[in-house]
Tab-separated table of N, CA and C in Angstrom:
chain	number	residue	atom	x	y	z
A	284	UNK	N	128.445	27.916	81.130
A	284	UNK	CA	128.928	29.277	81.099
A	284	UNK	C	128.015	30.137	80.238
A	285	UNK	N	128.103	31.664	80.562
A	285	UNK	CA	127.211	32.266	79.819
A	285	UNK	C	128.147	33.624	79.565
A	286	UNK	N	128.070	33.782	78.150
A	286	UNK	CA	128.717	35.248	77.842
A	286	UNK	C	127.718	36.371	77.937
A	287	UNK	N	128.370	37.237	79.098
A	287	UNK	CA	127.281	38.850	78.882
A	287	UNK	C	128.044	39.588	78.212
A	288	UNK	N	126.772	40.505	77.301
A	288	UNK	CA	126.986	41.340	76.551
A	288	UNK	C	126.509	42.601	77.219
A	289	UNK	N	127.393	43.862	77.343
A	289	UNK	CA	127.138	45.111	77.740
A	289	UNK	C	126.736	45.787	76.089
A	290	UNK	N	126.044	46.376	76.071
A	290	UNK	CA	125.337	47.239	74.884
A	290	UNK	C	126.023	48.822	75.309
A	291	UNK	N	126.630	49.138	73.778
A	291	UNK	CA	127.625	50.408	74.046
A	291	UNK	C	126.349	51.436	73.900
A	292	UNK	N	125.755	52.497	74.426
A	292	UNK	CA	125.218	53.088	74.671
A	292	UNK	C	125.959	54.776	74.559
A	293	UNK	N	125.932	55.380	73.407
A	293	UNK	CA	126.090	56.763	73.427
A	293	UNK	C	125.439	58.020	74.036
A	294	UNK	N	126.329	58.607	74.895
A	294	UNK	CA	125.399	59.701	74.798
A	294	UNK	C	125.278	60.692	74.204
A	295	UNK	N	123.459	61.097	74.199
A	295	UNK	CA	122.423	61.713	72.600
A	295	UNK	C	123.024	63.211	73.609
A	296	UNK	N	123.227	64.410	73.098
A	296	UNK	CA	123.027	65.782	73.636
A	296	UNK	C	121.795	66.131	73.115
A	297	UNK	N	121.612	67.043	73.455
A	297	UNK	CA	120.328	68.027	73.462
A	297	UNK	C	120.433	69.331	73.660
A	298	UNK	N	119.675	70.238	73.053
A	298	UNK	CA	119.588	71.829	73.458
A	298	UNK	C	117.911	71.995	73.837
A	299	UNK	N	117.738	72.751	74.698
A	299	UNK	CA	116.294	72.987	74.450
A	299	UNK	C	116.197	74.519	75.002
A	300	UNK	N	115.206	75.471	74.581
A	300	UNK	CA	114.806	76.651	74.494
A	300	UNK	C	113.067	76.898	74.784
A	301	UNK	N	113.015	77.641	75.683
A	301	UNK	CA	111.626	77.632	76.700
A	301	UNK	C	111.591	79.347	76.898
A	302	UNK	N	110.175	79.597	77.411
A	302	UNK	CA	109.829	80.858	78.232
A	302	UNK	C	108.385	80.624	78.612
A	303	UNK	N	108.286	81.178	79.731
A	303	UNK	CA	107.124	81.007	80.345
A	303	UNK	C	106.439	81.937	80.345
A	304	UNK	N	105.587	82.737	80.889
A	304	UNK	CA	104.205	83.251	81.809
A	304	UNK	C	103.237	82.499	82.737
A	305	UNK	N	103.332	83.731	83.681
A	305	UNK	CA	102.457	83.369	85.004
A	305	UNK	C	101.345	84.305	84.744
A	306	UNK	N	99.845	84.198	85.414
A	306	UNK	CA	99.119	85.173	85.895
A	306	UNK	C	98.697	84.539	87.112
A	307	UNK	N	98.809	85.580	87.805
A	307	UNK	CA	98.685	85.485	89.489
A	307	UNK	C	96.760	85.540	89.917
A	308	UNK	N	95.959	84.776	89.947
A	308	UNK	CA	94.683	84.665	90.150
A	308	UNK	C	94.118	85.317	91.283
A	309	UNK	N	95.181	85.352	92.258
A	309	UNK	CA	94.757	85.379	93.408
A	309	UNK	C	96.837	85.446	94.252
A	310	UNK	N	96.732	85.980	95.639
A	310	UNK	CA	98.026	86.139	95.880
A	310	UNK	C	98.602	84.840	95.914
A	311	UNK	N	97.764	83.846	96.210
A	311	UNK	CA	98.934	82.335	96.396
A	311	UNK	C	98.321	81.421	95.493
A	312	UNK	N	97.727	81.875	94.129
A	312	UNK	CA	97.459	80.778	92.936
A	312	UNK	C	97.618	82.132	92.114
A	313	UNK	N	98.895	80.813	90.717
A	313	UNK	CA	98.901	81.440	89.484
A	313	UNK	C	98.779	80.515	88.698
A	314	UNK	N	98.008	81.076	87.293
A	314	UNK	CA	97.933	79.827	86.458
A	314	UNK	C	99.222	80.158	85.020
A	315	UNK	N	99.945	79.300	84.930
A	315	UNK	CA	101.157	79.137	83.682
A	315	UNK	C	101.047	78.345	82.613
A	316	UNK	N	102.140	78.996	81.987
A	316	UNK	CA	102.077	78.283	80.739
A	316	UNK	C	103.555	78.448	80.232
A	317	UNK	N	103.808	77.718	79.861
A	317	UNK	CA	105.393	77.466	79.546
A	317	UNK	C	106.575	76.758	78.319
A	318	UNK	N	105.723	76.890	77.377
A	318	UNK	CA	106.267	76.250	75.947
A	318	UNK	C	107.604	76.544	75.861
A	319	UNK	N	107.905	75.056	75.511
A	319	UNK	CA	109.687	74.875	74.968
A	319	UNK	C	109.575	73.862	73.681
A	320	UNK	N	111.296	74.281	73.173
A	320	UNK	CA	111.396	73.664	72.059
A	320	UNK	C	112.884	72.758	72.778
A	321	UNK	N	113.124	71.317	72.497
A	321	UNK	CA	113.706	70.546	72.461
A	321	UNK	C	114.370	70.076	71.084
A	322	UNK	N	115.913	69.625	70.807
A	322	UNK	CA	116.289	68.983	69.556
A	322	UNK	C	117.564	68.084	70.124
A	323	UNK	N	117.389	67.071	69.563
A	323	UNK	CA	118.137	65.768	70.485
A	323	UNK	C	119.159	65.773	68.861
A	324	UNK	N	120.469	65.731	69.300
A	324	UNK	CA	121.571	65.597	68.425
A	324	UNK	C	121.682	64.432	67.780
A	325	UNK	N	122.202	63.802	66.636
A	325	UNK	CA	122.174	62.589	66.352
A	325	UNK	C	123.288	62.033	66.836
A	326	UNK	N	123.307	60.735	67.791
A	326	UNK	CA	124.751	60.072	68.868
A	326	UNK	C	125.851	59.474	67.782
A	327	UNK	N	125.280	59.541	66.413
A	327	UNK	CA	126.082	58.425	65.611
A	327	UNK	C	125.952	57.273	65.678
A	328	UNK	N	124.758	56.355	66.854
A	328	UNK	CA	124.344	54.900	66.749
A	328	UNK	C	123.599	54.185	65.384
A	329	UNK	N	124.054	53.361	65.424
A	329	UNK	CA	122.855	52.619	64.429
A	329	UNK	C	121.561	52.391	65.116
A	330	UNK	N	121.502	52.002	66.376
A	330	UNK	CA	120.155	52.383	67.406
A	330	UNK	C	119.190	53.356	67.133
A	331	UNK	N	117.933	52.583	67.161
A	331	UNK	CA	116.884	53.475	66.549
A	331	UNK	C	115.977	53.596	67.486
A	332	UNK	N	115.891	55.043	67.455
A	332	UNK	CA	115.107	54.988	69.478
A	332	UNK	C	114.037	56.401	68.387
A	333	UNK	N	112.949	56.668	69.495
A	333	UNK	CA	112.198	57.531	69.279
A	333	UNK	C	113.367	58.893	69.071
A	334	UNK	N	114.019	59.358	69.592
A	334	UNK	CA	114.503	60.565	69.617
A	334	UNK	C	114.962	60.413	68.355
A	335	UNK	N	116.052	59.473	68.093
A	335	UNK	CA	116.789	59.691	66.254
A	335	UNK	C	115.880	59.242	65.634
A	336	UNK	N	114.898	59.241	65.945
A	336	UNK	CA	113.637	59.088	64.533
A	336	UNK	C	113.406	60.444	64.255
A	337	UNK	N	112.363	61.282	66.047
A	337	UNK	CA	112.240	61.956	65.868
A	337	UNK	C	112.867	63.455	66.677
A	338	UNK	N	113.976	64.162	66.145
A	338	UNK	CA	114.901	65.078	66.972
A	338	UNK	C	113.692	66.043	67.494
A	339	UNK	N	112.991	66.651	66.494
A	339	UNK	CA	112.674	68.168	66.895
A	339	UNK	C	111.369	67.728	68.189
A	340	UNK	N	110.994	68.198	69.501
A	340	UNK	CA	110.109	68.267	70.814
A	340	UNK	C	109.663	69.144	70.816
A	341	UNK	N	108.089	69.078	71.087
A	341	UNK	CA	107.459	71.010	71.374
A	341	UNK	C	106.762	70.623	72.428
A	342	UNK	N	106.838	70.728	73.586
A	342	UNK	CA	106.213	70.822	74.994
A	342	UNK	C	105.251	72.143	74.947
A	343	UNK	N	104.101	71.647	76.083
A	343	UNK	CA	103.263	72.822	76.613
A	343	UNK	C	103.010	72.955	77.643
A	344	UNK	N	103.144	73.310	78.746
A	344	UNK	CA	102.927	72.946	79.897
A	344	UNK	C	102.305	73.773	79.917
A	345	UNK	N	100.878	73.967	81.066
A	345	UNK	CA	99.892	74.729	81.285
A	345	UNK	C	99.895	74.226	82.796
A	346	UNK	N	98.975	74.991	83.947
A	346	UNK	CA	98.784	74.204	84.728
A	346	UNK	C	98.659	75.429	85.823
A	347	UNK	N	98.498	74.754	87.404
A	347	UNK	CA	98.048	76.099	88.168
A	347	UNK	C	99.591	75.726	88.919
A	348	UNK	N	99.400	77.102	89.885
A	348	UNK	CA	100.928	77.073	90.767
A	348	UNK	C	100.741	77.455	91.848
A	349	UNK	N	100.798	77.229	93.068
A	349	UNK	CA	100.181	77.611	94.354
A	349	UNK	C	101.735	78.361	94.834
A	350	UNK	N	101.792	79.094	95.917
A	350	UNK	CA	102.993	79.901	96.067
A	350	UNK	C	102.777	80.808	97.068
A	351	UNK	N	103.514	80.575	98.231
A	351	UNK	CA	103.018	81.496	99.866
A	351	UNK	C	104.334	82.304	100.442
């Protein structure tokens, strides 16, 4: 016989806060950019994952956008 163990798993919330810009290059290419801020709540686990190490996220997204 074998005992399984299910691992209680909380779920972390999150807020995150963003704004973008486009410039349009051309009528069906724009190139963006789109920085956000992310902060992951603490779940109350003793589980030590990247997020409850580290809450605060700063994304950058850059990149082109095609569009017809």
């Amino acid at each position: 016989f074998q005992k399984e163990v299910s691992p209680h798993v909380p779920v972390q919330w999150s807020v995150s806060l963003g704004i973008g810009a486009q410039y349009n290059v051309t009528p069906h290419l724009g190139i963006y950019l789109e920085p956000s801020l992310q902060y992951f709540f603490n779940d109350g686990s003793s589980l030590k994952t990247f997020r409850t190490e580290h809450p605060f996220e700063f994304t950058l997204p850059l990149g082109l956008r095609l569009h017809w």
